[in-house]
PDB file of C-alpha atoms in Angstrom:
ATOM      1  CA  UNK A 275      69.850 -14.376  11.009  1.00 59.00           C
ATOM      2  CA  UNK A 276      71.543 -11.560  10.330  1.00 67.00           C
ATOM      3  CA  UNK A 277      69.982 -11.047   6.607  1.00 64.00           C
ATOM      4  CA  UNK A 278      66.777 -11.241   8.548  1.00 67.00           C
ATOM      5  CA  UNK A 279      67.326  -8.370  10.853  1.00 67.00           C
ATOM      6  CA  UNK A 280      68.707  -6.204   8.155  1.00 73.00           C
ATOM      7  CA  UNK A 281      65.366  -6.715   6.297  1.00 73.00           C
ATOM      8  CA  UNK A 282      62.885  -6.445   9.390  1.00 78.00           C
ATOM      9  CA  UNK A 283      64.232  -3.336  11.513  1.00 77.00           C
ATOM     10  CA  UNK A 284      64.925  -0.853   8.297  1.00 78.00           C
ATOM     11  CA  UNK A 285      60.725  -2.448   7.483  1.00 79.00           C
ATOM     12  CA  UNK A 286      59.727  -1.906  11.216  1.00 82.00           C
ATOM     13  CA  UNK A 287      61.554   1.675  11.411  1.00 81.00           C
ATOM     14  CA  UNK A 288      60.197   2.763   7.869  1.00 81.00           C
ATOM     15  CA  UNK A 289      56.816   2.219   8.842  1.00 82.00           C
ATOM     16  CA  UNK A 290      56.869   3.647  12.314  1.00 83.00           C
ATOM     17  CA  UNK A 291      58.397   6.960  10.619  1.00 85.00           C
ATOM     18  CA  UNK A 292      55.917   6.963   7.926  1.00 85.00           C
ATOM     19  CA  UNK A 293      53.110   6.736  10.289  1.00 83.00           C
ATOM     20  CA  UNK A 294      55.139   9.606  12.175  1.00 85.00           C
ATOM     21  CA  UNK A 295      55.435  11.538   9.312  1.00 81.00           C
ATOM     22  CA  UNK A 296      51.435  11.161   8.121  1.00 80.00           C
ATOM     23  CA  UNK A 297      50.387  11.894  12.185  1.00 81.00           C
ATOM     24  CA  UNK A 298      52.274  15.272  12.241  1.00 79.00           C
ATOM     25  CA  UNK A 299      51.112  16.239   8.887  1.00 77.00           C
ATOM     26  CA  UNK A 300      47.559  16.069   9.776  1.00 77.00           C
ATOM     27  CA  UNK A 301      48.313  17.710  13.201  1.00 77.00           C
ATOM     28  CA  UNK A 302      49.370  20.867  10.915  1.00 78.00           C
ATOM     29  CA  UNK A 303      47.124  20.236   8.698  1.00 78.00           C
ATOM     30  CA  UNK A 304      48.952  19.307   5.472  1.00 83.00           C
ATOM     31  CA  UNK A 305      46.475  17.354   4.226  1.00 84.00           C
ATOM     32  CA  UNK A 306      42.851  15.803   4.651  1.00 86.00           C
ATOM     33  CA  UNK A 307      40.926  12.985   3.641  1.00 87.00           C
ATOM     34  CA  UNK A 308      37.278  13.741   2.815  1.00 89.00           C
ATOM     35  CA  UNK A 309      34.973  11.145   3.520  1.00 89.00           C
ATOM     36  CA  UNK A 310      31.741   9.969   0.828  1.00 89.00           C
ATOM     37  CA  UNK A 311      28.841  12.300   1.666  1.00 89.00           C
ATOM     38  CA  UNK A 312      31.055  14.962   4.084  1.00 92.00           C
ATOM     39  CA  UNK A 313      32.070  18.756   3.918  1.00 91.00           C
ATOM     40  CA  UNK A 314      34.945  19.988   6.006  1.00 91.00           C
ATOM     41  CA  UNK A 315      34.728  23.353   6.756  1.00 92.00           C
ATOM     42  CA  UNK A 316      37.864  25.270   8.021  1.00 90.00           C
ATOM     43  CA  UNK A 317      37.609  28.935  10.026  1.00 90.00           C
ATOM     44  CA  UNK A 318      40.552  30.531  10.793  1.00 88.00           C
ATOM     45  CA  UNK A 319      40.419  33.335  13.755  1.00 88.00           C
ATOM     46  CA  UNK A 320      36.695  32.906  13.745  1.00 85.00           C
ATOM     47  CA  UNK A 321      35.855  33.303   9.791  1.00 89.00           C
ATOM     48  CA  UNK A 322      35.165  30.942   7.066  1.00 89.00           C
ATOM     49  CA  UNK A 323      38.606  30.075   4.865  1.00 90.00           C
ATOM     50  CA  UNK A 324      36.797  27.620   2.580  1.00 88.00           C
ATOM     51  CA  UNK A 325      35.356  24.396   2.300  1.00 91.00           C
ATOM     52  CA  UNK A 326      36.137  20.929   1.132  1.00 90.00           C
ATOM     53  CA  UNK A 327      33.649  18.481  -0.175  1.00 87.00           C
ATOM     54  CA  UNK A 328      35.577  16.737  -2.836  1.00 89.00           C
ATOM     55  CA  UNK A 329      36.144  12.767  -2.014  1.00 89.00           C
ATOM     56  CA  UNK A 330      39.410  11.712  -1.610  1.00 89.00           C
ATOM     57  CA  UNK A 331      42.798  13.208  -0.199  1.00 88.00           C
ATOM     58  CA  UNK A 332      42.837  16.770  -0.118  1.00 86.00           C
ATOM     59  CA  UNK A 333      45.937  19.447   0.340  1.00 88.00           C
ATOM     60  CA  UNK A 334      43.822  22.973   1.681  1.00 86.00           C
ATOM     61  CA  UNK A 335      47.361  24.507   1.639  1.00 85.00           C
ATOM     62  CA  UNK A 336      47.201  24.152  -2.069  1.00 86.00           C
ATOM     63  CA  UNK A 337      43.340  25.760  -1.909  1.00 86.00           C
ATOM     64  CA  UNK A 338      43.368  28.120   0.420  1.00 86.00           C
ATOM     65  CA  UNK A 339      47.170  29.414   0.748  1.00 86.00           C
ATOM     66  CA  UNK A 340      50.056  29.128   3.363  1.00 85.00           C
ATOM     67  CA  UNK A 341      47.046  30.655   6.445  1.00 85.00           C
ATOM     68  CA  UNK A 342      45.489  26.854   5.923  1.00 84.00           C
ATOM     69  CA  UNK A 343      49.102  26.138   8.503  1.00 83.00           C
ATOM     70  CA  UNK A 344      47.624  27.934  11.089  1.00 85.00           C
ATOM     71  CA  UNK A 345      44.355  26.535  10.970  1.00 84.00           C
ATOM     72  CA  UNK A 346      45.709  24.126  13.465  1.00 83.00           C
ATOM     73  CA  UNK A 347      46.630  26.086  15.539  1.00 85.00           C
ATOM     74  CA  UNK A 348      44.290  28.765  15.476  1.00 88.00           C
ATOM     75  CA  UNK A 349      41.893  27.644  13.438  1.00 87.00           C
ATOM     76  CA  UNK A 350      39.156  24.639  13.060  1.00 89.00           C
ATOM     77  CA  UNK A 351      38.162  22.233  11.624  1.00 89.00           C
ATOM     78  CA  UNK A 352      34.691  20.909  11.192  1.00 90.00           C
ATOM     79  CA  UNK A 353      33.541  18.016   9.804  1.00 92.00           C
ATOM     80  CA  UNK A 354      29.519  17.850   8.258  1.00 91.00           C
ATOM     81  CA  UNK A 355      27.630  15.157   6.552  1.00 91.00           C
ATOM     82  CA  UNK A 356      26.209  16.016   3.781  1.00 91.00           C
ATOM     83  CA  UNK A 357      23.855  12.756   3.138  1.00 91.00           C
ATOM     84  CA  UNK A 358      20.248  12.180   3.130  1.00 91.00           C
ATOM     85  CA  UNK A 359      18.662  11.818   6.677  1.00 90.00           C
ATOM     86  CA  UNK A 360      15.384  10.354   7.445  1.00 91.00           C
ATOM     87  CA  UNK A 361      13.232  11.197  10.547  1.00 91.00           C
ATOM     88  CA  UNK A 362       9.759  10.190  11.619  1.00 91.00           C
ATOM     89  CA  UNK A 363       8.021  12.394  14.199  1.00 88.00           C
ATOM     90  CA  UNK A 364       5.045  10.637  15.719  1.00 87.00           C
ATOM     91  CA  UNK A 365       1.964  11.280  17.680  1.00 83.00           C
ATOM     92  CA  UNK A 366       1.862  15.245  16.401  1.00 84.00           C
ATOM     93  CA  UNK A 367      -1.943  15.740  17.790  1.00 86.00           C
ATOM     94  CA  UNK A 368      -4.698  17.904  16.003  1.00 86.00           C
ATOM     95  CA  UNK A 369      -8.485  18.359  16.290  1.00 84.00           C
ATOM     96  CA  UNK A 370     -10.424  17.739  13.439  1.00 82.00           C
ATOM     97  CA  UNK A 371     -13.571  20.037  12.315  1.00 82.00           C
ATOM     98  CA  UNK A 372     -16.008  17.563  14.041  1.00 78.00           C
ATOM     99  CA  UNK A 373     -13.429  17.972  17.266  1.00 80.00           C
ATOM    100  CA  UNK A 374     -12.442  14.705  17.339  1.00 80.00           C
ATOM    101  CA  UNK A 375      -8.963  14.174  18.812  1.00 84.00           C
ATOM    102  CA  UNK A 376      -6.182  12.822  15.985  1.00 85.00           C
ATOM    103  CA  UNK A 377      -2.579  11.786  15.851  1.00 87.00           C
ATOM    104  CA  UNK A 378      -0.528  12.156  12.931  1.00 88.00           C
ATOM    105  CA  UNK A 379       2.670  11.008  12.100  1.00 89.00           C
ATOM    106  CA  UNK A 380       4.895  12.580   9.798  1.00 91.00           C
ATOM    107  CA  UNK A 381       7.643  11.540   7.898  1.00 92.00           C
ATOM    108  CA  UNK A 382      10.666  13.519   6.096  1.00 91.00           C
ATOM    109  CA  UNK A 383      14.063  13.428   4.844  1.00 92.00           C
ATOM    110  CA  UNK A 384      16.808  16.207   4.835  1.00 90.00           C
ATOM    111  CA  UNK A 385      20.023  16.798   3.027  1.00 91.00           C
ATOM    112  CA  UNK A 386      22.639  19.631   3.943  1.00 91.00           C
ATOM    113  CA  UNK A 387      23.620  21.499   0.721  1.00 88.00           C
ATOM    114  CA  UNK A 388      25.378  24.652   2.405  1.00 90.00           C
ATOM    115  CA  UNK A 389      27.392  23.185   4.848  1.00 90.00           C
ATOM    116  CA  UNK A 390      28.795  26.916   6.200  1.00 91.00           C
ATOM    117  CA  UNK A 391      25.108  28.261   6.711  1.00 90.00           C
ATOM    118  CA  UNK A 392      24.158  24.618   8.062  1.00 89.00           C
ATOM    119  CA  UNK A 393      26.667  25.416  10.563  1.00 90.00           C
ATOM    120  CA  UNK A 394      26.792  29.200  11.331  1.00 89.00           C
ATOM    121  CA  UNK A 395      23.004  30.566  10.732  1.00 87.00           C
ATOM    122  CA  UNK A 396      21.247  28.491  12.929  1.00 84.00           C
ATOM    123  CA  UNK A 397      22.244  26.844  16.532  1.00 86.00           C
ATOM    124  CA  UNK A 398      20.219  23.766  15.944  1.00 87.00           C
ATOM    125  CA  UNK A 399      19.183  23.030  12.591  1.00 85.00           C
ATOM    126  CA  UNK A 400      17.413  19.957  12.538  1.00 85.00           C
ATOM    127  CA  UNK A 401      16.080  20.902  15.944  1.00 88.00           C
ATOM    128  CA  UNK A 402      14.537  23.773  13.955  1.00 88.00           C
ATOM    129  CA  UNK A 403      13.413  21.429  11.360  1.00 88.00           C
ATOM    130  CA  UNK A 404      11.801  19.560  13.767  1.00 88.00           C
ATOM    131  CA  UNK A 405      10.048  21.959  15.023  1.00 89.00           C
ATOM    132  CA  UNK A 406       8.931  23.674  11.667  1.00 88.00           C
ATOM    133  CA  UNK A 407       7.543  20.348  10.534  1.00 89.00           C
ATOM    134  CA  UNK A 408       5.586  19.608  13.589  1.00 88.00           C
ATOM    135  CA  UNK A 409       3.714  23.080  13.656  1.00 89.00           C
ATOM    136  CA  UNK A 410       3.500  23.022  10.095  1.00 88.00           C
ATOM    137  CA  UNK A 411       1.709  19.810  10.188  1.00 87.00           C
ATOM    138  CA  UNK A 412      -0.566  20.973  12.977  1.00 88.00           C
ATOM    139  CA  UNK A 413      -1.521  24.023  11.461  1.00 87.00           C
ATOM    140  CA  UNK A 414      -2.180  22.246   8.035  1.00 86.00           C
ATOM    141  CA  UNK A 415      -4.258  19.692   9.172  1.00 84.00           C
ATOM    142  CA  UNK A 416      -5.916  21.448  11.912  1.00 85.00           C
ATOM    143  CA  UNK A 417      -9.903  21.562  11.925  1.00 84.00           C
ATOM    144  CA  UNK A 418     -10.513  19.632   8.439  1.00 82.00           C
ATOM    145  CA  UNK A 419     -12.579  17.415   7.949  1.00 83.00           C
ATOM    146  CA  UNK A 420     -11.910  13.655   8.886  1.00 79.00           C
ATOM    147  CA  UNK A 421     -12.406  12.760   5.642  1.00 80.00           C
ATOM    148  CA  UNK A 422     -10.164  15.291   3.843  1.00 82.00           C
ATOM    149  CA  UNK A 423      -7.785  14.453   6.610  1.00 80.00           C
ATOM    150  CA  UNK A 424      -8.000  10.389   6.378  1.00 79.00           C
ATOM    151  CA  UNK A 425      -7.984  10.341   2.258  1.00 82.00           C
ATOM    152  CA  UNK A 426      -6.214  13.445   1.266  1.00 84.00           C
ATOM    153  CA  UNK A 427      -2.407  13.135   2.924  1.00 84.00           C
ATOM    154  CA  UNK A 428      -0.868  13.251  -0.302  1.00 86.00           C
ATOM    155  CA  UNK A 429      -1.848  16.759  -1.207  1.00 87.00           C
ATOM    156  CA  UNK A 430      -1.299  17.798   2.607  1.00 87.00           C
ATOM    157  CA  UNK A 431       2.338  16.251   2.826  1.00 88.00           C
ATOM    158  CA  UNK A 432       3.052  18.966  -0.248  1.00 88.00           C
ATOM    159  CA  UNK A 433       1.780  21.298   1.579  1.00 89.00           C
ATOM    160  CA  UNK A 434       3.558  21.024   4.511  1.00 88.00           C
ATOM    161  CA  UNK A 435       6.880  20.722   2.448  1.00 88.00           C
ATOM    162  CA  UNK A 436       6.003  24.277   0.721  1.00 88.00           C
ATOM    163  CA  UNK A 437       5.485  25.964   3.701  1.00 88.00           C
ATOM    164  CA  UNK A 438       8.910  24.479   5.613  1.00 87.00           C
ATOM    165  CA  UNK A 439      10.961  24.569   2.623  1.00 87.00           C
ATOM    166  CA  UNK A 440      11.619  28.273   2.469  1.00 86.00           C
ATOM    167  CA  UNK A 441      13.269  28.391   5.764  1.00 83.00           C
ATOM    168  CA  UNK A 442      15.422  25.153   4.937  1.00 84.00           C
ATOM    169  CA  UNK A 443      17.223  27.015   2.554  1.00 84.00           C
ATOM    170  CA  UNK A 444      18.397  29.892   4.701  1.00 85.00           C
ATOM    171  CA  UNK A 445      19.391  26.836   6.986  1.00 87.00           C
ATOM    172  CA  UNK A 446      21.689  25.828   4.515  1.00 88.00           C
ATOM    173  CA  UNK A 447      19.535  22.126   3.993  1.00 87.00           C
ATOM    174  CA  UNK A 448      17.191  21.169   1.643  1.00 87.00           C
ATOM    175  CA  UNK A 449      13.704  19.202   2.896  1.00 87.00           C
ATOM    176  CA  UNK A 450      13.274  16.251   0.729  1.00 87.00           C
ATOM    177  CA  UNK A 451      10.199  14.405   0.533  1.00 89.00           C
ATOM    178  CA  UNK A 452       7.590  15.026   3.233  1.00 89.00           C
ATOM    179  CA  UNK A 453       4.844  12.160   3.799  1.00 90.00           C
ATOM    180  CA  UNK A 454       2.132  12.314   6.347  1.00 87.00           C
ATOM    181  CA  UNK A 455       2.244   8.117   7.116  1.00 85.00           C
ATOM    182  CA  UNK A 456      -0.207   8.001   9.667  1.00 84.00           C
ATOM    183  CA  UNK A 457      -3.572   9.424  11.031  1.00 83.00           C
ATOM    184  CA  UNK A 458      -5.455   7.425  13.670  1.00 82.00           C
ATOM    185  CA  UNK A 459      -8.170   8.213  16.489  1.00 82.00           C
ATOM    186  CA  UNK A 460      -6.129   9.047  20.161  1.00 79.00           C
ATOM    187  CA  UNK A 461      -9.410   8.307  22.266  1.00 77.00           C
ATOM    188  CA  UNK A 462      -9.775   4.896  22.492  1.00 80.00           C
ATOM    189  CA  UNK A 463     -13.764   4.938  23.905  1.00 81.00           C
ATOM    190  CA  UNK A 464     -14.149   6.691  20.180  1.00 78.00           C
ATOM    191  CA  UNK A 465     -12.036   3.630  18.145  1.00 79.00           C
ATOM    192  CA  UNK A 466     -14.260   1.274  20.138  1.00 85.00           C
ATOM    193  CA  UNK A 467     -17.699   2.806  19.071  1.00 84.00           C
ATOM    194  CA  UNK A 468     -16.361   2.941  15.341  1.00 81.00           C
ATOM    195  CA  UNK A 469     -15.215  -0.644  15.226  1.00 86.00           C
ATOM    196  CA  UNK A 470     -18.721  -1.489  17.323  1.00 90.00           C
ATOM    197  CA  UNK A 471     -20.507   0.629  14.170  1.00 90.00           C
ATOM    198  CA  UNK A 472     -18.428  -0.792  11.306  1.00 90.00           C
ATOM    199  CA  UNK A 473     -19.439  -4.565  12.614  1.00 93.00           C
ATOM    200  CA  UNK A 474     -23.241  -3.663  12.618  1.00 93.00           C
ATOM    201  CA  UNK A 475     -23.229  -2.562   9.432  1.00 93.00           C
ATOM    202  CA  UNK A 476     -20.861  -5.275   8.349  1.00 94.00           C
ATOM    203  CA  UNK A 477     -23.381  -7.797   9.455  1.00 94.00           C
ATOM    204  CA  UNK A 478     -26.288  -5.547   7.888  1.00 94.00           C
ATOM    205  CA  UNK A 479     -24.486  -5.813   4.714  1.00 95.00           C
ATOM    206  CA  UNK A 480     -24.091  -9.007   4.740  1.00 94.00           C
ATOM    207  CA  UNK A 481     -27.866  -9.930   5.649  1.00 94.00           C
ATOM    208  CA  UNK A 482     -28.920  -7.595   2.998  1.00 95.00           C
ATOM    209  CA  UNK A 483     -26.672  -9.830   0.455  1.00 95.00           C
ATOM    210  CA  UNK A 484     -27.617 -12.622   1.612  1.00 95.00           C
ATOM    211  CA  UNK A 485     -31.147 -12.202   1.362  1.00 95.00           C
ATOM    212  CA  UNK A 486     -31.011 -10.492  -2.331  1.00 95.00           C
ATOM    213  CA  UNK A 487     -28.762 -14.298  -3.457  1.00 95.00           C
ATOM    214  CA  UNK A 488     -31.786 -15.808  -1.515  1.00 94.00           C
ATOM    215  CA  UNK A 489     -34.718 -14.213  -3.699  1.00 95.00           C
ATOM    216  CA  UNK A 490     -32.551 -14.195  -7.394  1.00 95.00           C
ATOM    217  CA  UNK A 491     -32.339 -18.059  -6.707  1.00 95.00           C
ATOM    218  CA  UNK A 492     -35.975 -17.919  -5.975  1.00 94.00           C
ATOM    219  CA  UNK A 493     -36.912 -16.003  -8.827  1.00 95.00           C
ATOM    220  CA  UNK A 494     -34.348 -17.942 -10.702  1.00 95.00           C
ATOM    221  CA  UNK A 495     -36.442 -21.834  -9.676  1.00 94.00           C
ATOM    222  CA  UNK A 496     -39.907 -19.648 -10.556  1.00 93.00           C
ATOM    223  CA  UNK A 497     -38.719 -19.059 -13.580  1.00 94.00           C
ATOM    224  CA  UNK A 498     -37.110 -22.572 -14.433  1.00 94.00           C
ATOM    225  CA  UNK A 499     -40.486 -23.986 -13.174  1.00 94.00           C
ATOM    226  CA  UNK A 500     -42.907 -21.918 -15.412  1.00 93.00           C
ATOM    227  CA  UNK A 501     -40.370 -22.628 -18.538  1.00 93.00           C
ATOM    228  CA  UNK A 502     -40.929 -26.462 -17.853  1.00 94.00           C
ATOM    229  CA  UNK A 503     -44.204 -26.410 -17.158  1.00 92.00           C
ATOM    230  CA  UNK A 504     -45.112 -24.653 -20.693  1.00 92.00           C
ATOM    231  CA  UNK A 505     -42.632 -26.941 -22.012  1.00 90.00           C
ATOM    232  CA  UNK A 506     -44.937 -30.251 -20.641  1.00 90.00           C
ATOM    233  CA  UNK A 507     -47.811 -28.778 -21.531  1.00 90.00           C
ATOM    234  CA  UNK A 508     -46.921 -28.245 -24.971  1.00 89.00           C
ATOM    235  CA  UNK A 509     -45.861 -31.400 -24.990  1.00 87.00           C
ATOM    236  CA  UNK A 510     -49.003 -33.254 -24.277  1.00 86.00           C
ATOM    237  CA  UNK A 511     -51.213 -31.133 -26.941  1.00 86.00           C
ATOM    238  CA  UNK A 512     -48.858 -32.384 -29.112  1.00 87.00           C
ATOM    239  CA  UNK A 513     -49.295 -35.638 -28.714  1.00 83.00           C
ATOM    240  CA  UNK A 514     -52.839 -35.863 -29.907  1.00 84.00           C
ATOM    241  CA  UNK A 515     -51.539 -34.718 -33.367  1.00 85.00           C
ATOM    242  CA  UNK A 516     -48.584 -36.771 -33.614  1.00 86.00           C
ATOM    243  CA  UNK A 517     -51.035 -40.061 -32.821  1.00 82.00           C
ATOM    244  CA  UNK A 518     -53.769 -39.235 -34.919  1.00 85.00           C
ATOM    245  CA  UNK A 519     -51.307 -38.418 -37.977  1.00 87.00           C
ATOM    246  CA  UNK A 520     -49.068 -41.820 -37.387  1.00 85.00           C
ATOM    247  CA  UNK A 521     -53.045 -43.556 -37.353  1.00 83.00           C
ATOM    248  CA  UNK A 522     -54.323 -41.523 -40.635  1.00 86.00           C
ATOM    249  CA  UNK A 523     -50.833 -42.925 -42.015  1.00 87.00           C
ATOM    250  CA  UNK A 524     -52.109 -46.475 -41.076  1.00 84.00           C
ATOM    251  CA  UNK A 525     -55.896 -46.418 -42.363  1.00 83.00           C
ATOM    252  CA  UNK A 526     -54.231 -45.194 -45.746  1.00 85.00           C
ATOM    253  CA  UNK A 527     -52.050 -48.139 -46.378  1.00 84.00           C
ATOM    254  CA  UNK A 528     -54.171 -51.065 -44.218  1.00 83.00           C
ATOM    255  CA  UNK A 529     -57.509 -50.856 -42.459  1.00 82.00           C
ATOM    256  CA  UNK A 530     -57.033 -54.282 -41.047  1.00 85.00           C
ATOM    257  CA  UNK A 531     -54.166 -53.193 -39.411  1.00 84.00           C
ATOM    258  CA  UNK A 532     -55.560 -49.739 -38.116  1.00 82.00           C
ATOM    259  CA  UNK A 533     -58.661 -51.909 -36.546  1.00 85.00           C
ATOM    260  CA  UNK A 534     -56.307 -54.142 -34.768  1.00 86.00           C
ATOM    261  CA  UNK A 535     -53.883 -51.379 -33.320  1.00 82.00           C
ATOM    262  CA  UNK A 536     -57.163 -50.205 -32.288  1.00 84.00           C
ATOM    263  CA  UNK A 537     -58.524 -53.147 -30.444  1.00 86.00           C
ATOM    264  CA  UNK A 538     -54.911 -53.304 -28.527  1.00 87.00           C
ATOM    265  CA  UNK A 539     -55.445 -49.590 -27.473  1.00 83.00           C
ATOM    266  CA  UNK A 540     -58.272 -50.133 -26.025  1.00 85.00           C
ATOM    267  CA  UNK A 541     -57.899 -53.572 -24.494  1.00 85.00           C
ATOM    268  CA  UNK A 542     -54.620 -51.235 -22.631  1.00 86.00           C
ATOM    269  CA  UNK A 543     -56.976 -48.943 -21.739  1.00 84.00           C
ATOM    270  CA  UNK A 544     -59.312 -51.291 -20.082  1.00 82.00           C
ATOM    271  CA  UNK A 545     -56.152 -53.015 -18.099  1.00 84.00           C
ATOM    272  CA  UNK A 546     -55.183 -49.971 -17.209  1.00 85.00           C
ATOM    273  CA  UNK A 547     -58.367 -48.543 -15.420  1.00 83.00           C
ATOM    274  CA  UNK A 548     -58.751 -52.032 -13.331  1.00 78.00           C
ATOM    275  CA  UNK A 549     -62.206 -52.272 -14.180  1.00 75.00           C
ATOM    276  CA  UNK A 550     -64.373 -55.551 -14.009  1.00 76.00           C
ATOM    277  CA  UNK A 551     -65.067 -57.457 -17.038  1.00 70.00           C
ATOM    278  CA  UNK A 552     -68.335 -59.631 -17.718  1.00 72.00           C
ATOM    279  CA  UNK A 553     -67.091 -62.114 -20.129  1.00 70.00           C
ATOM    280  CA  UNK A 554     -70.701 -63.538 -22.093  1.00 68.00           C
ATOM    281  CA  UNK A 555     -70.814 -66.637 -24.707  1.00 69.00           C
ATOM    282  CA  UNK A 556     -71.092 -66.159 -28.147  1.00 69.00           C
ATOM    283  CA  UNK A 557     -74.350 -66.094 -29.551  1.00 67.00           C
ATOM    284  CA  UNK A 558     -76.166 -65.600 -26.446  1.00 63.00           C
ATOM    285  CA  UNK A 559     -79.207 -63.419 -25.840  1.00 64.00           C
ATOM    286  CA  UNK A 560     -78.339 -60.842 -23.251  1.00 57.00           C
ATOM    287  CA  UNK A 561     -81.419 -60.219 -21.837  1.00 56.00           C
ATOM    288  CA  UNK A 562     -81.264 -64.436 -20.679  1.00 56.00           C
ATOM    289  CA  UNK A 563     -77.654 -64.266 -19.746  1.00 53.00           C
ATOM    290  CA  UNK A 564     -78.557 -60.709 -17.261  1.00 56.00           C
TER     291      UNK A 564
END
């Protein structure tokens, strides 16, 4: 039991002083821990002393001399982040050169890179920004045409982040990519006349197609039928030629035989036009028999 308490309070004391110890030295500012993506800037009686935007544990004693022990004091700290912010603005309205009524949206990202002018040149930065890129946007796309406006957002997002980026800079930020995302029609009387167009001439379009598959396949069974008949046709004056030559054939090697394919021809013939047949005896006279 004892043992125990000789290990436990010197532990419990030990870390209780430590933590003492690390709480005072940050209230005099004997050290600082800089955060991923974060500046600290330090002013002392109203100026800049320096800045620290190294990760990690930091000693500004050791950076900016024995006056960084009064920054608490008399001084301040200030913490800014330094990473990559995204912001959308919607709804920005313009009038295009036909006067129609349009919304835009517009997205961007930003990025402090002077953390001292991001701080001391301008009251509200990203306010600013804010602003900037809105008129920017409205004076860019401003009385174009609808077209231009609708298909052309790439080349109009650059030129938007040319004219804003000048005054980023003195802001002590950089404007990173700059995308006009969105343009639609704000009256919705007009959106209902366009969709009310755009199904008329959907169904047009799709008569008209429907009609030109209607006539190919026409064409298409004219043509098919004209083949076959020229195809039949030949057909049948062929036949003549191929009888008559398998016949010839026939009377060269037997007449006999030619006579009697002859006889069966014809008796088919007869069959096959139903006609009546007056069957006489041999040898009769055919005046008597009529």
């Amino acid at each position: 039991m004892n043992l125990v308490l000789e290990l436990v309070i010197p532990f419990v004391l030990g870390f209780f002083l430590i933590s003492i110890m690390l709480a005072v030295g940050k209230m005099f500012g004997l050290y600082a821990i800089v955060g991923e993506c974060e500046s600290q800037v330090f002013t002392l009686f109203g100026k800049v002393i320096g800045t620290l935007d190294e990760p990690g544990l930091q000693f500004p004693v050791s950076k900016f001399g024995m006056q960084a022990l009064l920054i608490p004091m008399f001084g301040r700290r200030q913490l800014v982040s330094t990473a990559l912010r995204q912001h959308y603005l919607r709804g920005q309205m313009v009038n295009s050169e036909e006067g129609t009524p349009m919304g835009v949206g517009i997205w961007y990202e930003m990025q402090v890179h002077n953390p001292v002018d991001y701080l001391f040149v301008n009251a509200n930065p990203e306010g600013s920004l804010q602003a900037n890129v809105a008129s920017s946007t409205i004076s860019t796309l401003s009385n174009l045409e609808m077209d231009k406006m609708l298909e052309d957002r790439h080349s109009l997002s650059r030129t938007v982040r040319q004219t804003v980026s000048p005054l980023c800079e003195k802001w002590g930020y950089q404007l990173g990519s700059v995308y006009i995302r969105k343009v639609h029609f704000t009256d919705q009387q007009m959106v209902n006349n366009i969709t009310d167009k755009v199904v008329k001439r959907l169904v047009q379009v799709t008569s008209a197609m429907k009609q030109d598959g209607e006539n190919r396949v026409g064409l298409i069974r004219s043509e098919t039928a004209n083949k076959v008949s020229q195809k039949m046709a030949e057909a049948k004056a062929t036949r003549p030629a191929v009888v008559g030559s398998a016949l010839n054939a026939i009377a060269k090697q037997d007449a006999d035989i030619l006579e009697a394919v002859m006889d069966v021809m014809e008796t088919e013939q007869l069959l096959a036009s139903n006609a009546s047949i007056d069957i006489l005896p041999e040898g009769m006279n055919v005046i008597t028999q009529m």
